[in-house]
Amino acid sequence: MNKDMNEFLRKLCEKYGVPCGKIFPKDSRWAVELPSGECAALLPHRVERRFVELKKLVDTATLEEVSTLRFANFQAGGPLKELLARELDLAAFLAESPIVSLFATGDAATVCNTIVRFQDGKSGCLECGTALPESQKSMDRHELIARRGVASDRAVDTQVPQDSIYLWTGNGNETYTDTDLELYGLPDEELTAVRAAFALLKQPALAAEWNRAAETADKLSALALRSAETSSFFSGKEIC
Amino acid sequence: MKPLKIAMMGMTHGHTRKYYQTLLENQKLDWVAACAEDEEAKKVYELYQTGVPCYLDPNEMLAEHPEIEAIVLASANNRHFEQMKFCAERGIHILSMKIPTFDMEEYDKMIDLVDAAGVVCQIELEMHYNPVVRRLREIIEGGRLGKLKSIQATNITLSPVWAFPWQGSPEASYGKRIPLQDGSGRFRGGALCDHPHIFDLVRWITGADFQEVYAQTAPNLRPELQVEDMVLATGKMTDGTAFLFDPSWSRLEERLKVPGPGWEVFPKRMEVNLTITGEKGMLQCDCFGPNVYHNGAPNDRYTVQYTYFDEWIGLIDEFVDCIRNQKTPKINLRWHRKTIDFMNKCYDSIAAQAPVRIE
């Protein structure tokens, strides 16, 4: 764990007059200890700006009557279960409805394709994989399809994520995407974890909700992998 | 640190609303009052329900809030001198919009006023607080591109004139009515006046000054405007770096009175992109991308939903730091003078239909 994370968190809390806490690694994700002593799982994707904006498009009725969520996330290595848990929670968060059934295919080791149903009837799919060659940046896409409007974190007519800066030199090609001047210098994953901790510290009432959501996501993720291994469809009590 | 008691004045500038969230959330600030230019500006301000009282008379505002230490001058360009004088004479620190004035005599009087009063006067050039620009500068200062040879930059937007009519008025925007060329029915004061950022950025990135420029306008996309909406400028810096700028209002808009969803016709209403070539390589940069995209309400058009737009946080942080710790802002009146002077030279080139050398 980068010790700078807690230093950045301290500075943010001081700047905005929020009582500070401490980030620490717990199981497969980050957690934060709140001033009350309570610990909460961090769900950084819930405060990641592109997802905040997607949710805003739903909440402000820019999109009307969302029907389907199409997500994809491919990474270079790492546990597939964690990747799935993140995407499953993000799906439920953006759908604003819990997942009530799922069916998955894949080798359950490096790939898993999951179709889910949300309680309010929406449908969703998650294409997840960890087989990208080492050192490749993640490739993901999150699309909300509604009766009025489609929203996505990827631009039309592009297959891969875009960056803010493309640099071509004799040493090869590099890309950069910096999104947060207050936390400038932190790697993306740690930056969003600090933002998530800050969100919880600002609004400690979220802690219980996030802990429940993390537990649910872990359970769904395990079920998705089991579904892929056994061709089983899960719904009802098995999920809830 | 004691929170800075801050106010806003004018409330007619296109950037006015961008301050609200920062002024309300930043613990270093206590936003105590606003003073609108007129009833119409006050009505628009009240739509945002900030909870901060709004006055129409600056003297009344100060009488009610004598604790005010600093004021954001969110007003038309031709109001800045009077408002700056008002603040300086009262020892109030100033955050000015991006164009203090195009009248260089008036500009020098502003410097004298601020110096005499000993107040902080920061100019709002928000690109200095953009994280992509910070990375860009690190790459260049780290020598990874080698000596720079050329910079192309866009600062292209929709036209704000329908929501902020002063930006279509030669007098309010440029300060006086000067035809673009002899006999022209168009006047200085349009897109060029709205887009100083890339002119400032190239000085910042190269550390050099402007040496020469050739600029020209195109037929307006909006023929009814009295001011230019399409303009290009190319030239050289004193270190030999060539540049080509597009500071146009080249993205069409819905003619909304109050900016809001559905303002843009072209999907991306504002872009600052740079292409930089150096002796060791090349770089392309989008200061406001990538984003989130949709084609939902209100117009069902493909639209960029700006996702990272936090420049005002860093800008205000610096302003407070300068006041509390007696520092000079990076973008102060003296630094910015050469940029403004150069923008005038662009107009001179347009008028002469010939390159202009900067002495």
PDB file of C-alpha atoms in Angstrom, chain B residues 83-262:
ATOM      1  CA  GLN B  83     -14.649  47.432 -10.548  1.00  0.00           C
ATOM      2  CA  MET B  84     -10.937  46.906 -10.049  1.00  0.00           C
ATOM      3  CA  LYS B  85     -10.600  50.537  -8.988  1.00  0.00           C
ATOM      4  CA  PHE B  86     -13.517  50.077  -6.589  1.00  0.00           C
ATOM      5  CA  CYS B  87     -11.788  47.090  -4.991  1.00  0.00           C
ATOM      6  CA  ALA B  88      -8.250  48.469  -4.954  1.00  0.00           C
ATOM      7  CA  GLU B  89      -9.343  51.725  -3.339  1.00  0.00           C
ATOM      8  CA  ARG B  90     -10.887  49.701  -0.540  1.00  0.00           C
ATOM      9  CA  GLY B  91      -7.965  47.308  -0.115  1.00  0.00           C
ATOM     10  CA  ILE B  92     -10.008  44.374  -1.409  1.00  0.00           C
ATOM     11  CA  HIS B  93      -8.167  41.569  -3.194  1.00  0.00           C
ATOM     12  CA  ILE B  94      -9.246  40.863  -6.766  1.00  0.00           C
ATOM     13  CA  LEU B  95      -9.846  37.792  -8.878  1.00  0.00           C
ATOM     14  CA  SER B  96     -10.358  39.117 -12.383  1.00  0.00           C
ATOM     15  CA  MET B  97     -11.848  37.312 -15.354  1.00  0.00           C
ATOM     16  CA  LYS B  98      -9.469  36.335 -18.167  1.00  0.00           C
ATOM     17  CA  ILE B  99      -9.451  39.676 -19.974  1.00  0.00           C
ATOM     18  CA  PRO B 100      -8.780  42.568 -17.579  1.00  0.00           C
ATOM     19  CA  THR B 101      -8.998  45.016 -20.515  1.00  0.00           C
ATOM     20  CA  PHE B 102      -7.769  45.289 -24.093  1.00  0.00           C
ATOM     21  CA  ASP B 103      -6.934  48.973 -23.648  1.00  0.00           C
ATOM     22  CA  MET B 104      -3.238  48.881 -22.802  1.00  0.00           C
ATOM     23  CA  GLU B 105      -3.251  52.341 -21.182  1.00  0.00           C
ATOM     24  CA  GLU B 106      -6.102  51.254 -18.976  1.00  0.00           C
ATOM     25  CA  TYR B 107      -4.245  47.992 -18.352  1.00  0.00           C
ATOM     26  CA  ASP B 108      -1.222  49.886 -17.044  1.00  0.00           C
ATOM     27  CA  LYS B 109      -3.467  51.973 -14.804  1.00  0.00           C
ATOM     28  CA  MET B 110      -4.828  48.716 -13.373  1.00  0.00           C
ATOM     29  CA  ILE B 111      -1.281  47.624 -12.545  1.00  0.00           C
ATOM     30  CA  ASP B 112      -0.641  50.966 -10.816  1.00  0.00           C
ATOM     31  CA  LEU B 113      -3.890  50.737  -8.840  1.00  0.00           C
ATOM     32  CA  VAL B 114      -3.175  47.229  -7.640  1.00  0.00           C
ATOM     33  CA  ASP B 115       0.440  48.033  -6.789  1.00  0.00           C
ATOM     34  CA  ALA B 116      -0.542  51.157  -4.886  1.00  0.00           C
ATOM     35  CA  ALA B 117      -3.195  49.300  -2.921  1.00  0.00           C
ATOM     36  CA  GLY B 118      -0.924  46.328  -2.210  1.00  0.00           C
ATOM     37  CA  VAL B 119      -3.712  43.879  -2.981  1.00  0.00           C
ATOM     38  CA  VAL B 120      -3.520  40.517  -4.724  1.00  0.00           C
ATOM     39  CA  CYS B 121      -4.881  40.588  -8.262  1.00  0.00           C
ATOM     40  CA  GLN B 122      -5.088  37.189  -9.877  1.00  0.00           C
ATOM     41  CA  ILE B 123      -6.288  36.642 -13.433  1.00  0.00           C
ATOM     42  CA  GLU B 124      -8.558  33.702 -14.064  1.00  0.00           C
ATOM     43  CA  LEU B 125      -6.772  31.462 -16.549  1.00  0.00           C
ATOM     44  CA  GLU B 126      -8.033  28.114 -15.452  1.00  0.00           C
ATOM     45  CA  MET B 127      -5.910  25.972 -17.748  1.00  0.00           C
ATOM     46  CA  HIS B 128      -3.079  26.421 -15.250  1.00  0.00           C
ATOM     47  CA  TYR B 129      -5.034  24.199 -12.861  1.00  0.00           C
ATOM     48  CA  ASN B 130      -5.897  21.485 -15.356  1.00  0.00           C
ATOM     49  CA  PRO B 131      -4.289  18.105 -14.521  1.00  0.00           C
ATOM     50  CA  VAL B 132      -3.678  17.259 -18.174  1.00  0.00           C
ATOM     51  CA  VAL B 133      -1.810  20.533 -18.636  1.00  0.00           C
ATOM     52  CA  ARG B 134       0.240  19.760 -15.552  1.00  0.00           C
ATOM     53  CA  ARG B 135       1.289  16.434 -17.094  1.00  0.00           C
ATOM     54  CA  LEU B 136       1.972  18.153 -20.401  1.00  0.00           C
ATOM     55  CA  ARG B 137       4.306  20.626 -18.719  1.00  0.00           C
ATOM     56  CA  GLU B 138       6.109  17.844 -16.867  1.00  0.00           C
ATOM     57  CA  ILE B 139       6.721  16.015 -20.131  1.00  0.00           C
ATOM     58  CA  ILE B 140       8.054  19.134 -21.822  1.00  0.00           C
ATOM     59  CA  GLU B 141      10.082  20.402 -18.880  1.00  0.00           C
ATOM     60  CA  GLY B 142      11.536  16.922 -18.467  1.00  0.00           C
ATOM     61  CA  GLY B 143      12.989  17.303 -21.948  1.00  0.00           C
ATOM     62  CA  ARG B 144      11.221  14.306 -23.380  1.00  0.00           C
ATOM     63  CA  LEU B 145      10.276  16.118 -26.557  1.00  0.00           C
ATOM     64  CA  GLY B 146      13.593  17.935 -26.784  1.00  0.00           C
ATOM     65  CA  LYS B 147      13.630  21.466 -28.094  1.00  0.00           C
ATOM     66  CA  LEU B 148      10.159  22.412 -29.246  1.00  0.00           C
ATOM     67  CA  LYS B 149       9.647  23.141 -32.916  1.00  0.00           C
ATOM     68  CA  SER B 150       5.946  23.686 -33.268  1.00  0.00           C
ATOM     69  CA  ILE B 151       2.728  23.960 -31.268  1.00  0.00           C
ATOM     70  CA  GLN B 152      -0.738  23.769 -32.729  1.00  0.00           C
ATOM     71  CA  ALA B 153      -3.577  24.491 -30.381  1.00  0.00           C
ATOM     72  CA  THR B 154      -7.323  24.807 -30.498  1.00  0.00           C
ATOM     73  CA  ASN B 155      -9.474  26.682 -28.049  1.00  0.00           C
ATOM     74  CA  ILE B 156     -12.757  26.226 -29.824  1.00  0.00           C
ATOM     75  CA  THR B 157     -16.189  26.557 -28.300  1.00  0.00           C
ATOM     76  CA  LEU B 158     -19.760  27.366 -29.055  1.00  0.00           C
ATOM     77  CA  SER B 159     -20.613  31.056 -28.940  1.00  0.00           C
ATOM     78  CA  PRO B 160     -21.818  32.275 -25.563  1.00  0.00           C
ATOM     79  CA  VAL B 161     -23.362  35.487 -26.921  1.00  0.00           C
ATOM     80  CA  TRP B 162     -26.994  34.426 -26.600  1.00  0.00           C
ATOM     81  CA  ALA B 163     -26.605  33.796 -22.867  1.00  0.00           C
ATOM     82  CA  PHE B 164     -24.035  36.533 -22.291  1.00  0.00           C
ATOM     83  CA  PRO B 165     -24.901  39.254 -24.811  1.00  0.00           C
ATOM     84  CA  TRP B 166     -21.997  41.503 -23.834  1.00  0.00           C
ATOM     85  CA  GLN B 167     -19.701  39.020 -25.575  1.00  0.00           C
ATOM     86  CA  GLY B 168     -21.275  40.007 -28.877  1.00  0.00           C
ATOM     87  CA  SER B 169     -20.912  43.724 -28.194  1.00  0.00           C
ATOM     88  CA  PRO B 170     -17.678  45.274 -29.505  1.00  0.00           C
ATOM     89  CA  GLU B 171     -17.790  47.933 -26.795  1.00  0.00           C
ATOM     90  CA  ALA B 172     -18.475  45.583 -23.879  1.00  0.00           C
ATOM     91  CA  SER B 173     -16.116  42.861 -24.998  1.00  0.00           C
ATOM     92  CA  TYR B 174     -13.238  44.718 -26.669  1.00  0.00           C
ATOM     93  CA  GLY B 175     -13.802  48.055 -24.958  1.00  0.00           C
ATOM     94  CA  LYS B 176     -14.415  50.080 -28.087  1.00  0.00           C
ATOM     95  CA  ARG B 177     -15.798  49.777 -31.585  1.00  0.00           C
ATOM     96  CA  ILE B 178     -12.944  49.069 -33.968  1.00  0.00           C
ATOM     97  CA  PRO B 179     -13.707  47.514 -37.369  1.00  0.00           C
ATOM     98  CA  LEU B 180     -11.804  44.326 -38.120  1.00  0.00           C
ATOM     99  CA  GLN B 181     -10.605  46.041 -41.310  1.00  0.00           C
ATOM    100  CA  ASP B 182     -11.281  49.386 -42.951  1.00  0.00           C
ATOM    101  CA  GLY B 183     -14.868  49.385 -44.070  1.00  0.00           C
ATOM    102  CA  SER B 184     -15.668  46.059 -42.415  1.00  0.00           C
ATOM    103  CA  GLY B 185     -19.091  45.623 -40.887  1.00  0.00           C
ATOM    104  CA  ARG B 186     -17.562  43.444 -38.188  1.00  0.00           C
ATOM    105  CA  PHE B 187     -15.668  44.646 -35.154  1.00  0.00           C
ATOM    106  CA  ARG B 188     -13.091  43.429 -32.651  1.00  0.00           C
ATOM    107  CA  GLY B 189     -14.543  41.664 -29.651  1.00  0.00           C
ATOM    108  CA  GLY B 190     -15.608  38.143 -30.638  1.00  0.00           C
ATOM    109  CA  ALA B 191     -14.099  34.676 -30.406  1.00  0.00           C
ATOM    110  CA  LEU B 192     -10.534  35.918 -30.126  1.00  0.00           C
ATOM    111  CA  CYS B 193     -11.440  37.956 -27.023  1.00  0.00           C
ATOM    112  CA  ASP B 194     -13.039  34.885 -25.483  1.00  0.00           C
ATOM    113  CA  HIS B 195     -10.020  32.608 -25.864  1.00  0.00           C
ATOM    114  CA  PRO B 196      -6.762  33.890 -24.352  1.00  0.00           C
ATOM    115  CA  HIS B 197      -5.888  30.472 -22.898  1.00  0.00           C
ATOM    116  CA  ILE B 198      -3.795  29.053 -25.700  1.00  0.00           C
ATOM    117  CA  PHE B 199      -1.940  32.343 -26.121  1.00  0.00           C
ATOM    118  CA  ASP B 200      -1.073  32.167 -22.440  1.00  0.00           C
ATOM    119  CA  LEU B 201      -0.270  28.446 -22.545  1.00  0.00           C
ATOM    120  CA  VAL B 202       2.261  28.731 -25.325  1.00  0.00           C
ATOM    121  CA  ARG B 203       4.185  31.386 -23.378  1.00  0.00           C
ATOM    122  CA  TRP B 204       4.040  29.191 -20.301  1.00  0.00           C
ATOM    123  CA  ILE B 205       5.118  26.037 -22.097  1.00  0.00           C
ATOM    124  CA  THR B 206       7.962  27.570 -24.104  1.00  0.00           C
ATOM    125  CA  GLY B 207       9.090  30.229 -21.645  1.00  0.00           C
ATOM    126  CA  ALA B 208       9.394  32.468 -24.700  1.00  0.00           C
ATOM    127  CA  ASP B 209       7.537  35.524 -25.906  1.00  0.00           C
ATOM    128  CA  PHE B 210       5.737  36.185 -29.146  1.00  0.00           C
ATOM    129  CA  GLN B 211       7.811  37.367 -32.073  1.00  0.00           C
ATOM    130  CA  GLU B 212       5.439  37.600 -35.008  1.00  0.00           C
ATOM    131  CA  VAL B 213       1.917  36.722 -36.023  1.00  0.00           C
ATOM    132  CA  TYR B 214      -0.312  36.470 -39.012  1.00  0.00           C
ATOM    133  CA  ALA B 215      -4.030  36.220 -38.236  1.00  0.00           C
ATOM    134  CA  GLN B 216      -7.147  36.169 -40.333  1.00  0.00           C
ATOM    135  CA  THR B 217     -10.856  35.796 -39.881  1.00  0.00           C
ATOM    136  CA  ALA B 218     -13.302  33.754 -41.949  1.00  0.00           C
ATOM    137  CA  PRO B 219     -16.870  34.559 -42.890  1.00  0.00           C
ATOM    138  CA  ASN B 220     -18.884  34.360 -39.695  1.00  0.00           C
ATOM    139  CA  LEU B 221     -20.835  31.193 -38.986  1.00  0.00           C
ATOM    140  CA  ARG B 222     -23.354  33.507 -37.357  1.00  0.00           C
ATOM    141  CA  PRO B 223     -23.768  36.325 -39.882  1.00  0.00           C
ATOM    142  CA  GLU B 224     -25.872  38.408 -37.505  1.00  0.00           C
ATOM    143  CA  LEU B 225     -22.976  38.893 -35.071  1.00  0.00           C
ATOM    144  CA  GLN B 226     -21.146  42.219 -35.083  1.00  0.00           C
ATOM    145  CA  VAL B 227     -17.945  40.521 -33.915  1.00  0.00           C
ATOM    146  CA  GLU B 228     -15.740  37.820 -35.413  1.00  0.00           C
ATOM    147  CA  ASP B 229     -16.560  34.207 -34.677  1.00  0.00           C
ATOM    148  CA  MET B 230     -13.948  32.392 -36.800  1.00  0.00           C
ATOM    149  CA  VAL B 231     -10.287  33.257 -36.545  1.00  0.00           C
ATOM    150  CA  LEU B 232      -6.880  31.639 -37.090  1.00  0.00           C
ATOM    151  CA  ALA B 233      -3.431  32.824 -36.067  1.00  0.00           C
ATOM    152  CA  THR B 234       0.031  31.547 -36.878  1.00  0.00           C
ATOM    153  CA  GLY B 235       3.443  32.885 -35.990  1.00  0.00           C
ATOM    154  CA  LYS B 236       6.673  32.364 -34.124  1.00  0.00           C
ATOM    155  CA  MET B 237       7.923  32.655 -30.593  1.00  0.00           C
ATOM    156  CA  THR B 238      11.229  34.312 -29.706  1.00  0.00           C
ATOM    157  CA  ASP B 239      12.785  30.859 -29.220  1.00  0.00           C
ATOM    158  CA  GLY B 240      11.866  29.897 -32.785  1.00  0.00           C
ATOM    159  CA  THR B 241       8.860  27.717 -31.918  1.00  0.00           C
ATOM    160  CA  ALA B 242       6.200  28.020 -34.591  1.00  0.00           C
ATOM    161  CA  PHE B 243       2.549  28.034 -33.604  1.00  0.00           C
ATOM    162  CA  LEU B 244      -0.872  27.791 -35.187  1.00  0.00           C
ATOM    163  CA  PHE B 245      -3.906  28.638 -33.072  1.00  0.00           C
ATOM    164  CA  ASP B 246      -7.610  28.253 -33.661  1.00  0.00           C
ATOM    165  CA  PRO B 247      -9.503  30.280 -31.044  1.00  0.00           C
ATOM    166  CA  SER B 248     -12.867  30.222 -32.855  1.00  0.00           C
ATOM    167  CA  TRP B 249     -16.480  29.901 -31.889  1.00  0.00           C
ATOM    168  CA  SER B 250     -16.664  27.097 -34.436  1.00  0.00           C
ATOM    169  CA  ARG B 251     -19.175  24.906 -32.623  1.00  0.00           C
ATOM    170  CA  LEU B 252     -22.795  25.892 -33.113  1.00  0.00           C
ATOM    171  CA  GLU B 253     -25.201  26.211 -30.238  1.00  0.00           C
ATOM    172  CA  GLU B 254     -28.818  26.407 -29.268  1.00  0.00           C
ATOM    173  CA  ARG B 255     -29.491  30.047 -28.454  1.00  0.00           C
ATOM    174  CA  LEU B 256     -30.282  29.559 -24.782  1.00  0.00           C
ATOM    175  CA  LYS B 257     -30.640  32.510 -22.422  1.00  0.00           C
ATOM    176  CA  VAL B 258     -29.338  30.443 -19.529  1.00  0.00           C
ATOM    177  CA  PRO B 259     -26.700  27.777 -20.234  1.00  0.00           C
ATOM    178  CA  GLY B 260     -27.927  24.291 -19.492  1.00  0.00           C
ATOM    179  CA  PRO B 261     -28.422  20.834 -20.947  1.00  0.00           C
ATOM    180  CA  GLY B 262     -28.913  20.904 -24.692  1.00  0.00           C
TER     181      GLY B 262
END
